[in-house]
Amino acid sequence: MTQSVRTTTGTSEKPLSEAYDTALLDLDGVVYAGGEAIDHAVDSLTAAREGGMHLAYVTNNALRPPEAVAAHLTELGVPAHPADVITSAQAVARLIAEELPDGAKVLLIGGEGLRIALEERGLVPVESADDEPLAVAQGYGGPDLPWSRFAEAGYAVARGVPWYASNTDLTIPSGRGIAPGNGAAVEVVRIATGGAEPRVAGKPRPPMHRETILRTGARRPLVVGDRLDTDIEGAHEGGVDSLLVLTGVAGVEELLRAVPEHRPTYIGQDLRDLLTAQPEVRAEGGRFSCGGWTATASSGALTIEGGGERADGVRALCAAAWTAAGKHAYEGRTDAAREALAR
């Protein structure tokens, strides 16, 4: 089924935590950064859960097993069970297990989370390309993963062993800024093998969405994320609504220039927007208004005037940019609008 092109953010008269039964929450850049809770995350998630919303934590980070992630969330003040956590390690392990015999050897290039996920599917992780693996599984292994692991992956893939990646996020948020993610490590193996391509399970690919729905049983899910190319595109591919929070990777500039599959249903400053209704963006004569802001896209540039909540200004600007761009990315100037919004 062909999806219509989104040119403005959605409207919800109810708080999102009441309009949807399950929040499919990304972790890095949404709930925490560098291991520390993001401002307002704990209180907002507590209120959403107490109001009856099911919280599921869906992460492309394959490093830690669900038990460790749930324990970390509980320490931060957001009680969670391992069953509430869905990782790209689980998604890629299911994908491999469906295509290999039980007990097959798999070359592990990653951390403990990926190892446990493979073993849960009846697969046997091995350390060397010389162990005759039937597949290579690559996931984020943390900043200290030895360079020799990438060499082992390269040796196996070059011999024709099928290659699977948990995800291809080029970057990952940390407490000190943006760090290289598993996608950067995948590029190392791709270059070493002369351009081989892995099968990818994580967001925005369908295997991750399937894993999430199978494990949560969500009937009306809302994807909550900070990245356009994984969280929002994954929601688009799965045909579900999404909330982008501006606490992680994606910023206003990237949002204004988003292609249709990267345009979220809703925009929020942080997780407090999970607890609020979403205002309508009103269009009249090429002017787009939300809250106290009015934005226009004319003469190849975005402009905005007024004042009020920053998120309302971003919503108005997105409507102006996305309407002007249609099926493409907005290519006009945005500097004046961003400066006005910052002031």
mmCIF file of C-alpha atoms in Angstrom:
data_model
loop_
_atom_site.group_PDB
_atom_site.id
_atom_site.type_symbol
_atom_site.label_atom_id
_atom_site.label_comp_id
_atom_site.label_asym_id
_atom_site.label_seq_id
_atom_site.Cartn_x
_atom_site.Cartn_y
_atom_site.Cartn_z
ATOM 1 C CA MET A 1 0.000 0.000 0.000
ATOM 2 C CA THR A 2 1.363 3.409 -0.972
ATOM 3 C CA GLN A 3 1.687 5.804 1.946
ATOM 4 C CA SER A 4 0.774 9.460 1.503
ATOM 5 C CA VAL A 5 3.543 12.031 1.756
ATOM 6 C CA ARG A 6 3.587 13.733 5.156
ATOM 7 C CA THR A 7 3.754 17.524 4.864
ATOM 8 C CA THR A 8 2.921 18.456 8.455
ATOM 9 C CA THR A 9 3.072 16.932 11.905
ATOM 10 C CA GLY A 10 0.068 15.097 13.288
ATOM 11 C CA THR A 11 -2.521 16.278 15.779
ATOM 12 C CA SER A 12 -3.690 14.413 18.884
ATOM 13 C CA GLU A 13 -6.386 15.752 21.178
ATOM 14 C CA LYS A 14 -5.406 13.170 23.794
ATOM 15 C CA PRO A 15 -1.975 12.911 25.427
ATOM 16 C CA LEU A 16 0.076 10.461 23.376
ATOM 17 C CA SER A 17 0.356 8.180 26.414
ATOM 18 C CA GLU A 18 -3.424 7.757 26.251
ATOM 19 C CA ALA A 19 -3.806 7.645 22.467
ATOM 20 C CA TYR A 20 -1.400 4.690 22.070
ATOM 21 C CA ASP A 21 -1.209 1.443 24.053
ATOM 22 C CA THR A 22 2.553 0.865 23.785
ATOM 23 C CA ALA A 23 5.562 3.165 23.523
ATOM 24 C CA LEU A 24 8.403 1.568 21.566
ATOM 25 C CA LEU A 25 11.209 3.632 23.048
ATOM 26 C CA ASP A 26 14.713 3.941 21.707
ATOM 27 C CA LEU A 27 17.279 4.190 24.506
ATOM 28 C CA ASP A 28 20.454 6.051 23.484
ATOM 29 C CA GLY A 29 19.538 9.706 23.015
ATOM 30 C CA VAL A 30 15.955 9.239 24.222
ATOM 31 C CA VAL A 31 16.042 7.736 27.730
ATOM 32 C CA TYR A 32 19.728 8.116 28.510
ATOM 33 C CA ALA A 33 23.028 9.347 27.088
ATOM 34 C CA GLY A 34 26.359 8.005 28.254
ATOM 35 C CA GLY A 35 24.562 5.922 30.885
ATOM 36 C CA GLU A 36 22.909 8.918 32.567
ATOM 37 C CA ALA A 37 19.204 9.660 32.326
ATOM 38 C CA ILE A 38 18.234 12.511 30.009
ATOM 39 C CA ASP A 39 16.421 15.397 31.690
ATOM 40 C CA HIS A 40 12.720 14.680 32.358
ATOM 41 C CA ALA A 41 12.975 11.091 31.061
ATOM 42 C CA VAL A 42 12.456 9.274 34.359
ATOM 43 C CA ASP A 43 9.498 11.356 35.536
ATOM 44 C CA SER A 44 7.832 11.269 32.117
ATOM 45 C CA LEU A 45 8.140 7.507 31.720
ATOM 46 C CA THR A 46 6.944 6.921 35.272
ATOM 47 C CA ALA A 47 3.840 9.010 34.624
ATOM 48 C CA ALA A 48 3.153 7.272 31.298
ATOM 49 C CA ARG A 49 3.443 3.825 32.882
ATOM 50 C CA GLU A 50 1.239 4.766 35.832
ATOM 51 C CA GLY A 51 -1.333 6.028 33.346
ATOM 52 C CA GLY A 52 -1.559 2.578 31.778
ATOM 53 C CA MET A 53 0.836 2.800 28.845
ATOM 54 C CA HIS A 54 3.060 -0.224 28.237
ATOM 55 C CA LEU A 55 6.713 0.784 27.894
ATOM 56 C CA ALA A 56 8.990 -1.285 25.678
ATOM 57 C CA TYR A 57 12.630 -0.379 25.092
ATOM 58 C CA VAL A 58 13.780 -1.010 21.535
ATOM 59 C CA THR A 59 17.447 -0.459 20.850
ATOM 60 C CA ASN A 60 19.781 -0.998 17.922
ATOM 61 C CA ASN A 61 22.654 -1.275 20.396
ATOM 62 C CA ALA A 62 23.547 -4.984 20.504
ATOM 63 C CA LEU A 63 26.209 -4.686 23.210
ATOM 64 C CA ARG A 64 24.268 -5.454 26.393
ATOM 65 C CA PRO A 65 21.759 -8.266 26.993
ATOM 66 C CA PRO A 66 18.177 -7.352 27.995
ATOM 67 C CA GLU A 67 18.849 -8.258 31.653
ATOM 68 C CA ALA A 68 21.634 -5.679 31.869
ATOM 69 C CA VAL A 69 19.580 -3.009 30.090
ATOM 70 C CA ALA A 70 16.587 -3.616 32.373
ATOM 71 C CA ALA A 71 18.815 -3.427 35.454
ATOM 72 C CA HIS A 72 20.295 -0.140 34.241
ATOM 73 C CA LEU A 73 16.848 1.337 33.611
ATOM 74 C CA THR A 74 15.714 0.258 37.073
ATOM 75 C CA GLU A 75 18.786 1.918 38.617
ATOM 76 C CA LEU A 76 17.888 5.141 36.804
ATOM 77 C CA GLY A 77 14.419 5.022 38.350
ATOM 78 C CA VAL A 78 12.475 3.455 35.490
ATOM 79 C CA PRO A 79 11.601 -0.082 36.652
ATOM 80 C CA ALA A 80 11.877 -2.503 33.740
ATOM 81 C CA HIS A 81 11.909 -6.254 33.194
ATOM 82 C CA PRO A 82 14.156 -8.039 30.682
ATOM 83 C CA ALA A 83 11.052 -8.891 28.644
ATOM 84 C CA ASP A 84 10.479 -5.146 28.171
ATOM 85 C CA VAL A 85 13.770 -4.819 26.254
ATOM 86 C CA ILE A 86 14.096 -5.676 22.566
ATOM 87 C CA THR A 87 17.533 -5.441 20.940
ATOM 88 C CA SER A 88 18.882 -5.688 17.421
ATOM 89 C CA ALA A 89 20.946 -8.634 18.695
ATOM 90 C CA GLN A 90 17.702 -10.552 19.227
ATOM 91 C CA ALA A 91 16.431 -9.557 15.790
ATOM 92 C CA VAL A 92 19.584 -10.634 13.961
ATOM 93 C CA ALA A 93 19.807 -13.877 15.965
ATOM 94 C CA ARG A 94 16.247 -14.806 14.933
ATOM 95 C CA LEU A 95 17.044 -13.952 11.304
ATOM 96 C CA ILE A 96 20.130 -16.185 11.316
ATOM 97 C CA ALA A 97 18.408 -19.030 13.167
ATOM 98 C CA GLU A 98 15.614 -19.108 10.592
ATOM 99 C CA GLU A 99 18.148 -19.713 7.841
ATOM 100 C CA LEU A 100 20.663 -22.062 9.502
ATOM 101 C CA PRO A 101 20.321 -25.483 11.174
ATOM 102 C CA ASP A 102 20.143 -25.728 14.947
ATOM 103 C CA GLY A 103 23.619 -25.815 16.476
ATOM 104 C CA ALA A 104 25.260 -24.007 13.549
ATOM 105 C CA LYS A 105 28.503 -22.182 14.257
ATOM 106 C CA VAL A 106 28.377 -18.400 13.938
ATOM 107 C CA LEU A 107 31.436 -16.149 13.970
ATOM 108 C CA LEU A 108 30.740 -13.575 16.697
ATOM 109 C CA ILE A 109 31.942 -10.026 16.074
ATOM 110 C CA GLY A 110 30.431 -8.099 18.972
ATOM 111 C CA GLY A 111 29.681 -8.152 22.674
ATOM 112 C CA GLU A 112 27.890 -10.186 25.296
ATOM 113 C CA GLY A 113 24.423 -9.123 24.189
ATOM 114 C CA LEU A 114 24.938 -10.644 20.753
ATOM 115 C CA ARG A 115 26.515 -13.786 22.187
ATOM 116 C CA ILE A 116 23.555 -14.440 24.479
ATOM 117 C CA ALA A 117 21.029 -13.748 21.712
ATOM 118 C CA LEU A 118 22.723 -16.265 19.387
ATOM 119 C CA GLU A 119 22.860 -18.927 22.099
ATOM 120 C CA GLU A 120 19.174 -18.416 22.918
ATOM 121 C CA ARG A 121 18.405 -19.335 19.296
ATOM 122 C CA GLY A 122 20.417 -22.550 19.486
ATOM 123 C CA LEU A 123 23.433 -21.180 17.611
ATOM 124 C CA VAL A 124 27.070 -21.673 18.651
ATOM 125 C CA PRO A 125 29.248 -18.517 18.720
ATOM 126 C CA VAL A 126 32.872 -19.028 17.626
ATOM 127 C CA GLU A 127 35.858 -16.690 17.625
ATOM 128 C CA SER A 128 37.792 -17.523 14.448
ATOM 129 C CA ALA A 129 37.119 -17.662 10.732
ATOM 130 C CA ASP A 130 39.016 -20.956 10.836
ATOM 131 C CA ASP A 131 36.318 -22.536 13.053
ATOM 132 C CA GLU A 132 34.229 -23.144 9.911
ATOM 133 C CA PRO A 133 31.304 -20.856 10.800
ATOM 134 C CA LEU A 134 28.191 -20.922 8.649
ATOM 135 C CA ALA A 135 27.541 -17.209 9.242
ATOM 136 C CA VAL A 136 29.148 -14.026 10.542
ATOM 137 C CA ALA A 137 27.147 -11.960 13.064
ATOM 138 C CA GLN A 138 28.391 -8.408 13.667
ATOM 139 C CA GLY A 139 27.043 -6.069 16.340
ATOM 140 C CA TYR A 140 28.306 -3.153 18.393
ATOM 141 C CA GLY A 141 30.987 -4.462 20.731
ATOM 142 C CA GLY A 142 31.866 -1.291 22.602
ATOM 143 C CA PRO A 143 34.830 1.081 22.145
ATOM 144 C CA ASP A 144 37.363 -1.565 23.198
ATOM 145 C CA LEU A 145 36.497 -4.263 20.645
ATOM 146 C CA PRO A 146 39.884 -5.447 19.280
ATOM 147 C CA TRP A 147 40.785 -4.599 15.700
ATOM 148 C CA SER A 148 41.551 -8.288 15.179
ATOM 149 C CA ARG A 149 37.826 -9.071 15.365
ATOM 150 C CA PHE A 150 37.206 -7.064 12.187
ATOM 151 C CA ALA A 151 40.008 -9.010 10.506
ATOM 152 C CA GLU A 152 38.336 -12.312 11.421
ATOM 153 C CA ALA A 153 35.066 -11.057 9.943
ATOM 154 C CA GLY A 154 36.863 -10.008 6.776
ATOM 155 C CA TYR A 155 38.541 -13.390 6.378
ATOM 156 C CA ALA A 156 35.230 -15.255 6.711
ATOM 157 C CA VAL A 157 33.189 -12.941 4.480
ATOM 158 C CA ALA A 158 35.888 -13.029 1.797
ATOM 159 C CA ARG A 159 35.537 -16.840 1.779
ATOM 160 C CA GLY A 160 31.824 -16.506 1.035
ATOM 161 C CA VAL A 161 30.389 -16.975 4.532
ATOM 162 C CA PRO A 162 27.007 -15.155 4.815
ATOM 163 C CA TRP A 163 27.366 -11.892 6.741
ATOM 164 C CA TYR A 164 24.713 -10.460 9.073
ATOM 165 C CA ALA A 165 24.776 -7.138 10.944
ATOM 166 C CA SER A 166 22.641 -6.223 13.928
ATOM 167 C CA ASN A 167 22.406 -2.652 12.624
ATOM 168 C CA THR A 168 24.286 -0.075 10.601
ATOM 169 C CA ASP A 169 24.011 3.078 12.754
ATOM 170 C CA LEU A 170 27.137 5.049 11.862
ATOM 171 C CA THR A 171 27.072 6.895 15.192
ATOM 172 C CA ILE A 172 25.937 6.391 18.771
ATOM 173 C CA PRO A 173 25.313 9.074 21.445
ATOM 174 C CA SER A 174 27.633 9.074 24.457
ATOM 175 C CA GLY A 175 28.066 11.219 27.536
ATOM 176 C CA ARG A 176 30.908 13.057 25.760
ATOM 177 C CA GLY A 177 29.216 13.515 22.390
ATOM 178 C CA ILE A 178 28.620 11.441 19.261
ATOM 179 C CA ALA A 179 30.813 8.321 18.919
ATOM 180 C CA PRO A 180 31.278 5.772 16.084
ATOM 181 C CA GLY A 181 28.571 3.112 16.023
ATOM 182 C CA ASN A 182 28.279 -0.378 14.594
ATOM 183 C CA GLY A 183 27.768 1.015 11.104
ATOM 184 C CA ALA A 184 31.283 2.446 11.194
ATOM 185 C CA ALA A 185 32.624 -1.011 12.113
ATOM 186 C CA VAL A 186 30.557 -2.589 9.322
ATOM 187 C CA GLU A 187 32.224 -0.167 6.893
ATOM 188 C CA VAL A 188 35.638 -1.491 7.980
ATOM 189 C CA VAL A 189 34.651 -5.039 7.014
ATOM 190 C CA ARG A 190 32.982 -3.862 3.808
ATOM 191 C CA ILE A 191 36.143 -2.064 2.700
ATOM 192 C CA ALA A 192 38.353 -5.025 3.633
ATOM 193 C CA THR A 193 36.202 -7.390 1.555
ATOM 194 C CA GLY A 194 35.965 -5.185 -1.503
ATOM 195 C CA GLY A 195 32.363 -4.105 -1.040
ATOM 196 C CA ALA A 196 30.524 -7.066 0.497
ATOM 197 C CA GLU A 197 27.076 -6.254 1.904
ATOM 198 C CA PRO A 198 25.612 -7.710 5.125
ATOM 199 C CA ARG A 199 22.018 -8.699 5.803
ATOM 200 C CA VAL A 200 20.825 -6.117 8.340
ATOM 201 C CA ALA A 201 18.238 -6.814 11.036
ATOM 202 C CA GLY A 202 18.052 -3.633 13.122
ATOM 203 C CA LYS A 203 16.066 -0.447 12.666
ATOM 204 C CA PRO A 204 14.846 0.618 10.150
ATOM 205 C CA ARG A 205 14.772 -2.871 8.606
ATOM 206 C CA PRO A 206 11.648 -5.090 8.841
ATOM 207 C CA PRO A 207 13.242 -7.849 11.010
ATOM 208 C CA MET A 208 13.534 -5.415 13.937
ATOM 209 C CA HIS A 209 9.929 -4.281 13.647
ATOM 210 C CA ARG A 210 8.783 -7.895 13.458
ATOM 211 C CA GLU A 211 10.854 -8.807 16.542
ATOM 212 C CA THR A 212 9.373 -5.888 18.449
ATOM 213 C CA ILE A 213 5.746 -6.715 17.640
ATOM 214 C CA LEU A 214 6.273 -10.430 18.378
ATOM 215 C CA ARG A 215 7.756 -9.663 21.796
ATOM 216 C CA THR A 216 5.446 -6.823 22.894
ATOM 217 C CA GLY A 217 2.105 -7.758 21.349
ATOM 218 C CA ALA A 218 1.490 -4.043 20.746
ATOM 219 C CA ARG A 219 -1.796 -3.259 18.992
ATOM 220 C CA ARG A 220 -1.441 0.534 18.672
ATOM 221 C CA PRO A 221 2.264 1.262 19.082
ATOM 222 C CA LEU A 222 4.042 4.612 19.030
ATOM 223 C CA VAL A 223 7.718 4.624 18.082
ATOM 224 C CA VAL A 224 9.700 7.144 20.155
ATOM 225 C CA GLY A 225 13.191 7.943 18.922
ATOM 226 C CA ASP A 226 15.896 10.507 18.274
ATOM 227 C CA ARG A 227 17.146 9.387 14.853
ATOM 228 C CA LEU A 228 15.460 9.958 11.514
ATOM 229 C CA ASP A 229 17.297 7.226 9.601
ATOM 230 C CA THR A 230 16.543 4.419 12.074
ATOM 231 C CA ASP A 231 13.697 5.194 14.498
ATOM 232 C CA ILE A 232 11.515 7.308 12.217
ATOM 233 C CA GLU A 233 12.250 5.427 9.005
ATOM 234 C CA GLY A 234 11.621 2.171 10.867
ATOM 235 C CA ALA A 235 8.214 3.442 11.998
ATOM 236 C CA HIS A 236 7.464 4.518 8.429
ATOM 237 C CA GLU A 237 8.434 1.077 7.091
ATOM 238 C CA GLY A 238 6.271 -0.593 9.740
ATOM 239 C CA GLY A 239 3.303 1.666 9.052
ATOM 240 C CA VAL A 240 3.098 2.989 12.632
ATOM 241 C CA ASP A 241 3.136 6.495 14.119
ATOM 242 C CA SER A 242 6.229 8.071 15.618
ATOM 243 C CA LEU A 243 7.412 10.768 18.024
ATOM 244 C CA LEU A 244 10.825 12.356 17.460
ATOM 245 C CA VAL A 245 12.427 13.901 20.551
ATOM 246 C CA LEU A 246 15.168 16.489 20.111
ATOM 247 C CA THR A 247 17.451 15.087 22.833
ATOM 248 C CA GLY A 248 19.765 12.936 20.716
ATOM 249 C CA VAL A 249 21.179 12.708 17.226
ATOM 250 C CA ALA A 250 18.622 14.536 15.045
ATOM 251 C CA GLY A 251 18.551 18.319 15.206
ATOM 252 C CA VAL A 252 16.270 20.957 13.732
ATOM 253 C CA GLU A 253 18.312 21.373 10.535
ATOM 254 C CA GLU A 254 18.166 17.642 9.764
ATOM 255 C CA LEU A 255 14.452 17.577 10.554
ATOM 256 C CA LEU A 256 13.632 20.465 8.213
ATOM 257 C CA ARG A 257 15.441 18.734 5.348
ATOM 258 C CA ALA A 258 13.908 15.309 5.996
ATOM 259 C CA VAL A 259 12.731 13.195 3.077
ATOM 260 C CA PRO A 260 9.203 11.764 3.442
ATOM 261 C CA GLU A 261 10.262 8.491 5.088
ATOM 262 C CA HIS A 262 12.183 10.461 7.731
ATOM 263 C CA ARG A 263 9.310 12.765 8.715
ATOM 264 C CA PRO A 264 7.886 11.886 12.155
ATOM 265 C CA THR A 265 4.205 11.951 13.008
ATOM 266 C CA TYR A 266 4.918 14.089 16.073
ATOM 267 C CA ILE A 267 7.789 16.251 17.327
ATOM 268 C CA GLY A 268 8.700 16.842 20.964
ATOM 269 C CA GLN A 269 11.441 18.644 22.808
ATOM 270 C CA ASP A 270 11.877 15.655 25.143
ATOM 271 C CA LEU A 271 9.890 12.796 26.694
ATOM 272 C CA ARG A 272 7.515 15.208 28.428
ATOM 273 C CA ASP A 273 5.752 15.406 25.063
ATOM 274 C CA LEU A 274 4.701 11.789 25.534
ATOM 275 C CA LEU A 275 2.320 13.086 28.211
ATOM 276 C CA THR A 276 0.778 15.923 26.216
ATOM 277 C CA ALA A 277 -1.686 16.418 23.396
ATOM 278 C CA GLN A 278 -0.147 17.397 20.079
ATOM 279 C CA PRO A 279 -1.240 20.764 18.661
ATOM 280 C CA GLU A 280 -2.552 21.322 15.170
ATOM 281 C CA VAL A 281 -0.441 23.178 12.632
ATOM 282 C CA ARG A 282 -2.781 25.556 10.816
ATOM 283 C CA ALA A 283 -2.164 26.390 7.144
ATOM 284 C CA GLU A 284 -3.469 29.544 5.468
ATOM 285 C CA GLY A 285 -2.177 31.207 2.336
ATOM 286 C CA GLY A 286 1.253 29.594 2.481
ATOM 287 C CA ARG A 287 1.672 30.476 6.179
ATOM 288 C CA PHE A 288 1.890 27.731 8.797
ATOM 289 C CA SER A 289 1.072 28.507 12.427
ATOM 290 C CA CYS A 290 1.484 26.527 15.632
ATOM 291 C CA GLY A 291 1.231 27.990 19.105
ATOM 292 C CA GLY A 292 2.571 31.524 18.881
ATOM 293 C CA TRP A 293 4.741 30.892 15.806
ATOM 294 C CA THR A 294 4.091 31.418 12.085
ATOM 295 C CA ALA A 295 6.469 30.043 9.437
ATOM 296 C CA THR A 296 6.684 30.504 5.672
ATOM 297 C CA ALA A 297 8.784 29.075 2.859
ATOM 298 C CA SER A 298 9.226 31.599 0.050
ATOM 299 C CA SER A 299 11.997 32.866 -2.218
ATOM 300 C CA GLY A 300 14.016 29.747 -1.429
ATOM 301 C CA ALA A 301 14.212 30.435 2.299
ATOM 302 C CA LEU A 302 12.372 29.608 5.518
ATOM 303 C CA THR A 303 11.281 32.405 7.832
ATOM 304 C CA ILE A 304 9.505 32.369 11.171
ATOM 305 C CA GLU A 305 8.033 35.016 13.437
ATOM 306 C CA GLY A 306 6.301 35.100 16.786
ATOM 307 C CA GLY A 307 7.291 33.266 19.949
ATOM 308 C CA GLY A 308 6.340 30.621 22.463
ATOM 309 C CA GLU A 309 7.280 26.983 22.953
ATOM 310 C CA ARG A 310 10.294 25.991 20.860
ATOM 311 C CA ALA A 311 8.667 22.717 19.772
ATOM 312 C CA ASP A 312 5.715 24.661 18.341
ATOM 313 C CA GLY A 313 8.132 26.717 16.267
ATOM 314 C CA VAL A 314 9.808 23.566 14.980
ATOM 315 C CA ARG A 315 6.403 22.116 14.036
ATOM 316 C CA ALA A 316 5.480 25.256 12.099
ATOM 317 C CA LEU A 317 8.837 25.306 10.298
ATOM 318 C CA CYS A 318 8.578 21.624 9.378
ATOM 319 C CA ALA A 319 5.142 22.158 7.855
ATOM 320 C CA ALA A 320 6.478 25.032 5.745
ATOM 321 C CA ALA A 321 9.588 23.124 4.632
ATOM 322 C CA TRP A 322 7.895 19.759 4.017
ATOM 323 C CA THR A 323 5.019 21.328 2.085
ATOM 324 C CA ALA A 324 7.442 23.235 -0.111
ATOM 325 C CA ALA A 325 9.600 20.149 -0.698
ATOM 326 C CA GLY A 326 6.806 17.601 -1.248
ATOM 327 C CA LYS A 327 8.371 14.229 -2.041
ATOM 328 C CA HIS A 328 11.895 15.611 -1.835
ATOM 329 C CA ALA A 329 14.187 17.096 0.806
ATOM 330 C CA TYR A 330 13.892 20.845 1.363
ATOM 331 C CA GLU A 331 16.832 22.592 -0.315
ATOM 332 C CA GLY A 332 16.204 26.235 0.566
ATOM 333 C CA ARG A 333 17.950 28.365 3.162
ATOM 334 C CA THR A 334 17.152 27.771 6.823
ATOM 335 C CA ASP A 335 19.673 29.981 8.623
ATOM 336 C CA ALA A 336 17.353 32.918 9.318
ATOM 337 C CA ALA A 337 14.612 30.654 10.652
ATOM 338 C CA ARG A 338 16.995 28.744 12.913
ATOM 339 C CA GLU A 339 18.444 31.973 14.291
ATOM 340 C CA ALA A 340 14.975 33.345 15.025
ATOM 341 C CA LEU A 341 13.980 30.108 16.732
ATOM 342 C CA ALA A 342 17.169 30.142 18.817
ATOM 343 C CA ARG A 343 16.457 33.673 20.004
#
